[in-house]
Amino acid sequence: MTESKMSTWSDMLNFYAAATNFFTQADIAAAIPPFLAQLSQISGVGDSLILMNLGGDTLPVFHRDSVSNASSVDLLDDLSLLFASSECTRVQSERRAAVLQALNYPEAAKVSDIVFFSLESGANRTLYFIFLKTIPGQIFIDAELDAFAILAGLLENVSRIALVSRDGADLSEQLRQQHRRETIWLESLAWLNEMGAATAQINEQVEFNKAALFQLKLLVAADFAASFGQENETTALQATEVHGANDNLDPFRQELSAALAAHNFSAHKHVKWSREQHTSVAELGLQEVLIFPLAQGDSVQILFVIGKAVGAYDAHQEMVATLFADGVAHILERSHLLAEIRSKNQELERDRAEQAKLIKQLSEAQDQLLQQEKMASIGQLAAGVAHEINNPVGYVNSNINSLEGYINDLFDLLECYAKLEKSPGADPTVVQAIAKMRKDIDFDFIQDDVHDLVKESKEGVLRVKQIVKDLKDFSHVDEAEWQMADLVQGINSTLNIVHNELKYKANIVKEYDTIPLVECVPSQINQVVMNLLVNAGHAIEERGTITIRTKLVDQAHACFEVQDTGKGISEENLAKIFNPFFTTKPVGKGTGLGLSLSYSIIEKHGGEITVQSKVGEGTCFRVTLPIRQAESKVDV
């Protein structure tokens, strides 16, 4: 019997009508094959058979589409198949082959388990219902055996009603009561089916427990019904719902609490208390109570109790009450499991979100460290390049100065030769040769051009020396600590570094006010200046202007501004520009870390960076820094 069949209790309603029709047939043998088809459908097993004993030496074995004869009654009696009982019994594995042989079952090799029950159907006629599991290696599970027990009890009661009706006995009141009990039982099954399908939606357990208790009371016509619960093993047991109690409930609750604390109850195993054994039952005015423990998680925390004022519960009432309570327990267990799964999923989702946040922070920190390491490497490279360039530039500059002196001396000597050439008594041949050479080498042009060449060479060397100085000032490799620095000098050094980036895009306008030295880490402030200047150049699509200003804000703060006449920043992007990885540049053209890193640097300096922009007109970044850092300045 599959789980889907087990959970479809509503099929029982249709089967009830079919079973009633089956047992009222005059020729029950003819009615067996179609009934078998319905029986297989409700049971969901691999195959099912019905044997009918009429007292002869052989028994007809009914399949869904055929009839065969089994071995003699004596042989079947030896196999314990003829002992009439409505209890569902499993055939022992070592006897399974003999039973199948006696039944003449054609596909015995496929059968892995056999269960059966039998019932009297009148006129000295006994029916045997046999269920075969045809999945290799599998046996019927407990839930399937419980369902077979339900089938056995149902068929037994339907058979009894049908026999009374067919025999014409005047037991109309008994029939009405029996019919009422069966209707309540089927309605209870239908309710269980509905609740089982809606387990995921059971949000209010208290209301579900009330409905289940009421259904259980109705099912066995109990004189008393109550539910008791506790939040955990350390809290007291309390009555949560009571039907039909008198004023003496507390002694029973206390005795129930003591039994629960002593672990006298286990899930899915009901307990019976009588008034002779438990005085608290007598004080309730009851003859007998049935206690059904319901587990939540790993412990029993809910108890359903039903009581009878007169007499005791018969086996059928006890069976149906137990099966119903088990159904309620399974629903509660599944609801509890689903709630735990939902809670775990929510916890996992929170952990996932936290991990994603930490991963993002780690990525941002890693990118900033990478950027800082990159700038440090650039600084070290710049310092190394500056050092290496300084040596050749030094002796080139020295050589040019020496060359200039030599050229001046040579020109003085040539001037003396010119005077000698014009003096009286000079050798005409020598004079003529000198005049020809002056003309051939264009001496007058060389004399004028040599001075220009030397002058430009000296200017070039001075330019190289200035670039080297700016590289060293920008990198500040030897000054990576807090110190008093000249912002204007740092800005000019950075301008020289990015000169090639900006010279084709913008005119540079400097508006420097006098400001004092500012305590900072110069290399990091120069990095901010460089980021702002490069961004300003990128914002200018055609020739524009970049204006750089320095101002004294107050006695404690100075600032510098970088303003461009570029395309500007939209209002929606203005609030995002300092976010890591945010960029409006095309893919591959920007990392989105420049302004984020600049913001971080200025924040660690105790300063502030703000921006004003208008689309189509340009953008102005303003960086304000404290002139002196607080004593507890951040380690950068």
XYZ file of C-alpha atoms in Angstrom, residues 208-565:
358
model
C -6.153 21.705 15.522
C -5.828 19.880 18.868
C -9.312 21.011 19.901
C -10.820 19.758 16.637
C -8.940 16.440 16.852
C -10.039 15.851 20.455
C -13.663 16.585 19.605
C -13.479 14.198 16.630
C -11.981 11.472 18.858
C -14.725 11.929 21.480
C -17.375 11.711 18.795
C -15.747 8.675 17.214
C -16.189 6.404 20.256
C -19.065 8.284 21.938
C -16.833 9.060 24.949
C -18.382 10.449 28.144
C -15.197 12.404 28.881
C -12.471 13.855 26.686
C -9.556 16.105 27.556
C -6.223 17.193 26.221
C -3.226 17.978 28.424
C -0.036 19.678 27.370
C 3.243 21.179 28.547
C 5.669 23.542 26.800
C 8.676 21.427 27.794
C 9.703 18.741 30.268
C 10.326 21.298 33.052
C 6.882 22.953 32.958
C 3.707 21.671 34.619
C 1.128 19.641 32.722
C -2.045 21.669 32.139
C -5.480 20.834 30.776
C -5.904 22.687 27.465
C -9.378 21.383 26.507
C -11.942 19.451 28.551
C -15.330 17.897 27.665
C -17.574 16.388 30.314
C -15.397 16.948 33.407
C -16.585 17.373 36.980
C -14.880 19.324 39.759
C -12.360 16.566 40.533
C -10.064 17.042 37.504
C -7.000 18.172 39.458
C -6.172 14.800 41.133
C -6.264 13.147 37.713
C -4.053 15.884 36.228
C -1.526 15.448 39.058
C -1.403 11.672 38.633
C -1.064 12.147 34.870
C 1.796 14.618 35.455
C 3.612 12.165 37.718
C 3.271 9.371 35.158
C 4.534 11.659 32.397
C 7.503 12.764 34.508
C 8.312 9.106 35.201
C 8.319 8.458 31.428
C 5.430 5.982 31.685
C 4.168 7.126 28.289
C 5.750 6.611 24.899
C 4.588 7.922 21.535
C 2.096 5.811 19.528
C 1.418 3.481 22.494
C -1.831 4.149 24.335
C -2.372 3.333 28.016
C -5.561 2.133 29.725
C -6.435 3.214 33.279
C -9.391 1.763 35.224
C -11.087 3.091 38.356
C -9.923 0.018 40.285
C -6.261 0.819 39.551
C -6.392 4.629 39.717
C -8.543 6.466 42.235
C -8.271 9.676 40.210
C -10.293 7.964 37.450
C -13.006 7.098 39.984
C -13.017 10.695 41.237
C -13.817 11.771 37.670
C -16.855 9.490 37.804
C -15.439 7.259 35.077
C -15.065 3.533 34.737
C -12.110 3.547 32.319
C -9.934 6.002 30.418
C -7.699 5.599 27.373
C -4.616 7.834 27.267
C -2.978 8.586 23.911
C 0.515 10.214 24.062
C 1.368 12.516 21.149
C 5.013 13.374 20.519
C 6.393 16.725 19.446
C 10.018 16.400 18.477
C 11.836 14.013 20.791
C 9.424 13.985 23.749
C 5.759 13.437 24.626
C 4.227 16.850 25.326
C 0.522 16.301 24.515
C -1.867 13.705 25.979
C -5.364 12.946 24.646
C -7.642 11.264 27.204
C -11.089 9.749 26.572
C -13.190 8.168 29.306
C -16.216 5.890 29.670
C -18.617 6.278 32.592
C -20.191 2.804 32.342
C -18.475 -0.377 31.244
C -15.273 -0.571 29.214
C -14.287 0.111 25.651
C -14.623 -2.893 23.386
C -11.786 -4.013 21.100
C -13.261 -2.318 18.052
C -13.652 1.046 19.821
C -10.137 0.794 21.198
C -8.791 -0.057 17.757
C -10.468 2.817 15.902
C -9.542 5.288 18.654
C -5.918 4.125 18.509
C -5.781 4.376 14.735
C -7.325 7.844 14.815
C -4.899 9.029 17.533
C -1.986 7.635 15.500
C -3.223 9.606 12.488
C -3.337 12.784 14.592
C 0.152 12.033 15.928
C 1.567 11.599 12.426
C 0.027 14.907 11.341
C 1.497 16.691 14.379
C 4.894 15.097 13.828
C 4.871 16.141 10.175
C 3.737 19.657 11.111
C 6.512 19.878 13.719
C 9.062 18.611 11.193
C 7.920 21.110 8.563
C 8.103 23.923 11.128
C 11.663 22.893 11.993
C 12.548 22.746 8.298
C 11.102 26.229 7.762
C 13.030 27.504 10.788
C 16.251 25.901 9.526
C 15.663 27.341 6.052
C 15.166 30.811 7.525
C 18.317 30.364 9.625
C 20.232 29.186 6.557
C 18.903 32.150 4.589
C 20.064 34.529 7.324
C 23.455 32.827 7.409
C 23.648 33.005 3.610
C 22.823 36.728 3.655
C 25.391 37.323 6.401
C 27.994 35.333 4.488
C 27.218 37.275 1.322
C 27.641 40.510 3.297
C 30.944 39.329 4.773
C 32.145 38.135 1.369
C 31.288 41.529 -0.114
C 33.109 43.328 2.711
C 36.072 41.000 2.304
C 36.089 41.589 -1.444
C 35.949 45.354 -0.938
C 38.766 45.205 1.624
C 40.797 42.980 -0.691
C 40.258 45.349 -3.620
C 41.253 48.344 -1.509
C 44.332 46.543 -0.259
C 45.124 45.609 -3.840
C 44.709 49.220 -4.912
C 46.850 50.444 -2.035
C 49.473 47.807 -2.804
C 49.363 48.859 -6.436
C 49.882 52.512 -5.497
C 52.696 51.539 -3.157
C 54.303 49.564 -5.978
C 53.884 52.521 -8.313
C 55.468 54.720 -5.671
C 58.414 52.372 -5.242
C 58.781 52.131 -9.013
C 58.649 55.895 -9.318
C 61.266 56.291 -6.625
C 63.483 53.701 -8.317
C 63.028 55.302 -11.730
C 63.749 58.712 -10.256
C 66.906 57.415 -8.641
C 68.087 55.717 -11.829
C 67.293 58.722 -14.019
C 69.012 61.138 -11.670
C 72.449 59.616 -12.341
C 72.528 59.993 -16.161
C 70.701 63.302 -15.953
C 73.368 64.511 -13.546
C 76.304 63.789 -15.800
C 74.420 64.879 -18.954
C 73.753 68.199 -17.271
C 77.399 68.412 -16.193
C 78.618 67.534 -19.690
C 76.355 70.120 -21.308
C 77.715 72.784 -18.963
C 81.268 71.730 -19.838
C 80.399 71.609 -23.548
C 78.981 75.100 -23.327
C 82.280 76.341 -21.831
C 84.306 74.570 -24.523
C 82.158 76.009 -27.291
C 82.542 79.493 -25.900
C 86.315 79.050 -25.802
C 86.327 77.752 -29.385
C 84.271 80.689 -30.558
C 86.716 83.044 -28.822
C 89.580 81.295 -30.614
C 87.769 81.540 -33.932
C 87.204 85.219 -33.323
C 90.971 85.671 -32.976
C 91.484 83.830 -36.272
C 88.945 86.179 -37.880
C 90.861 89.169 -36.687
C 94.113 87.643 -37.930
C 92.458 87.053 -41.282
C 91.706 90.743 -41.616
C 95.078 91.952 -40.393
C 97.624 93.406 -42.907
C 100.336 91.065 -44.005
C 98.217 87.904 -43.697
C 99.111 85.091 -46.045
C 96.586 85.347 -48.933
C 96.556 81.582 -49.376
C 95.663 80.973 -45.713
C 93.089 83.730 -45.720
C 91.505 82.314 -48.830
C 91.368 78.770 -47.334
C 89.766 80.043 -44.093
C 87.174 82.027 -46.040
C 86.303 78.961 -48.117
C 85.889 76.749 -45.003
C 83.643 79.323 -43.242
C 81.449 79.320 -46.283
C 81.386 75.537 -46.669
C 80.315 74.850 -43.052
C 78.011 77.856 -42.850
C 79.881 79.082 -39.819
C 77.592 82.047 -39.109
C 74.545 79.709 -38.827
C 76.398 77.256 -36.599
C 77.497 80.072 -34.343
C 73.879 81.191 -33.836
C 72.350 77.645 -33.622
C 74.856 76.137 -31.170
C 73.775 78.572 -28.470
C 70.108 77.635 -29.034
C 70.901 73.907 -28.921
C 72.791 74.224 -25.671
C 70.039 76.347 -24.166
C 67.278 73.861 -25.130
C 69.349 70.911 -23.908
C 69.775 72.570 -20.534
C 66.030 73.288 -20.362
C 65.271 69.636 -21.246
C 67.580 68.375 -18.536
C 65.971 70.722 -16.034
C 62.531 69.389 -17.136
C 63.659 65.798 -16.589
C 65.011 66.743 -13.178
C 61.691 68.372 -12.298
C 59.725 65.294 -13.415
C 61.985 63.101 -11.301
C 61.440 65.414 -8.335
C 57.679 65.302 -8.889
C 57.754 61.491 -9.022
C 59.571 61.416 -5.716
C 57.221 64.013 -4.204
C 54.171 62.076 -5.451
C 55.288 58.687 -4.184
C 56.684 59.812 -0.811
C 58.059 56.334 -0.367
C 60.262 57.459 2.468
C 57.458 59.531 4.026
C 54.547 57.032 4.436
C 53.797 58.357 7.918
C 51.834 61.288 9.287
C 53.672 64.573 8.685
C 53.084 68.232 7.963
C 52.874 68.602 4.178
C 52.370 71.346 1.597
C 49.101 70.603 -0.247
C 49.950 72.952 -3.114
C 53.287 71.234 -3.716
C 51.552 67.829 -3.692
C 48.900 69.042 -6.138
C 51.540 70.445 -8.509
C 53.585 67.252 -8.347
C 50.488 65.206 -9.167
C 49.607 67.566 -12.024
C 52.994 66.924 -13.564
C 52.482 63.176 -13.258
C 49.084 63.234 -15.036
C 50.093 66.016 -17.439
C 50.129 63.647 -20.421
C 46.626 62.395 -19.486
C 45.159 65.894 -19.409
C 47.115 68.012 -21.885
C 44.939 67.034 -24.867
C 41.637 67.334 -22.963
C 41.726 70.438 -20.789
C 43.361 73.683 -19.849
C 44.564 73.695 -16.247
C 43.636 76.746 -14.160
C 45.241 77.122 -10.719
C 43.561 79.276 -8.076
C 45.687 78.822 -4.984
C 45.015 80.711 -1.773
C 47.622 80.707 0.934
C 47.046 77.778 3.299
C 49.217 76.381 6.096
C 50.912 73.003 6.108
C 48.432 70.172 6.700
C 49.087 67.079 8.807
C 48.496 64.075 6.564
C 50.025 61.104 4.796
C 51.181 62.937 1.637
C 51.282 59.922 -0.695
C 47.648 59.087 0.087
C 46.437 62.670 -0.390
C 48.339 62.795 -3.716
C 46.518 59.591 -4.694
C 43.153 61.311 -4.014
C 44.242 64.318 -6.101
C 45.291 62.034 -8.949
C 41.928 60.155 -8.868
C 39.986 63.419 -8.992
C 42.121 64.857 -11.811
C 41.870 61.678 -13.927
C 38.077 61.526 -13.393
C 37.798 65.188 -14.361
C 39.702 64.489 -17.588
C 37.439 61.514 -18.392
C 34.326 63.658 -17.815
C 35.408 66.169 -20.517
C 34.389 64.860 -23.923
C 35.857 67.788 -25.860
C 38.332 70.487 -24.937
C 37.462 71.926 -21.549
C 38.830 73.427 -18.360
C 39.927 71.909 -15.053
C 40.201 74.393 -12.200
C 42.126 73.568 -9.044
C 41.631 75.710 -5.913
C 42.998 75.718 -2.410
C 41.258 77.569 0.431
C 41.457 78.074 4.169
C 38.035 77.041 5.493
C 38.635 78.125 9.083
C 41.416 78.112 11.629
C 41.268 74.322 11.883
C 40.495 73.208 8.331
C 41.821 73.665 4.791
C 40.399 72.391 1.560
C 41.135 71.899 -2.121
C 38.699 71.661 -5.036
C 38.866 70.017 -8.454
C 36.255 71.425 -10.827
C 35.689 70.413 -14.453
C 33.487 71.579 -17.309
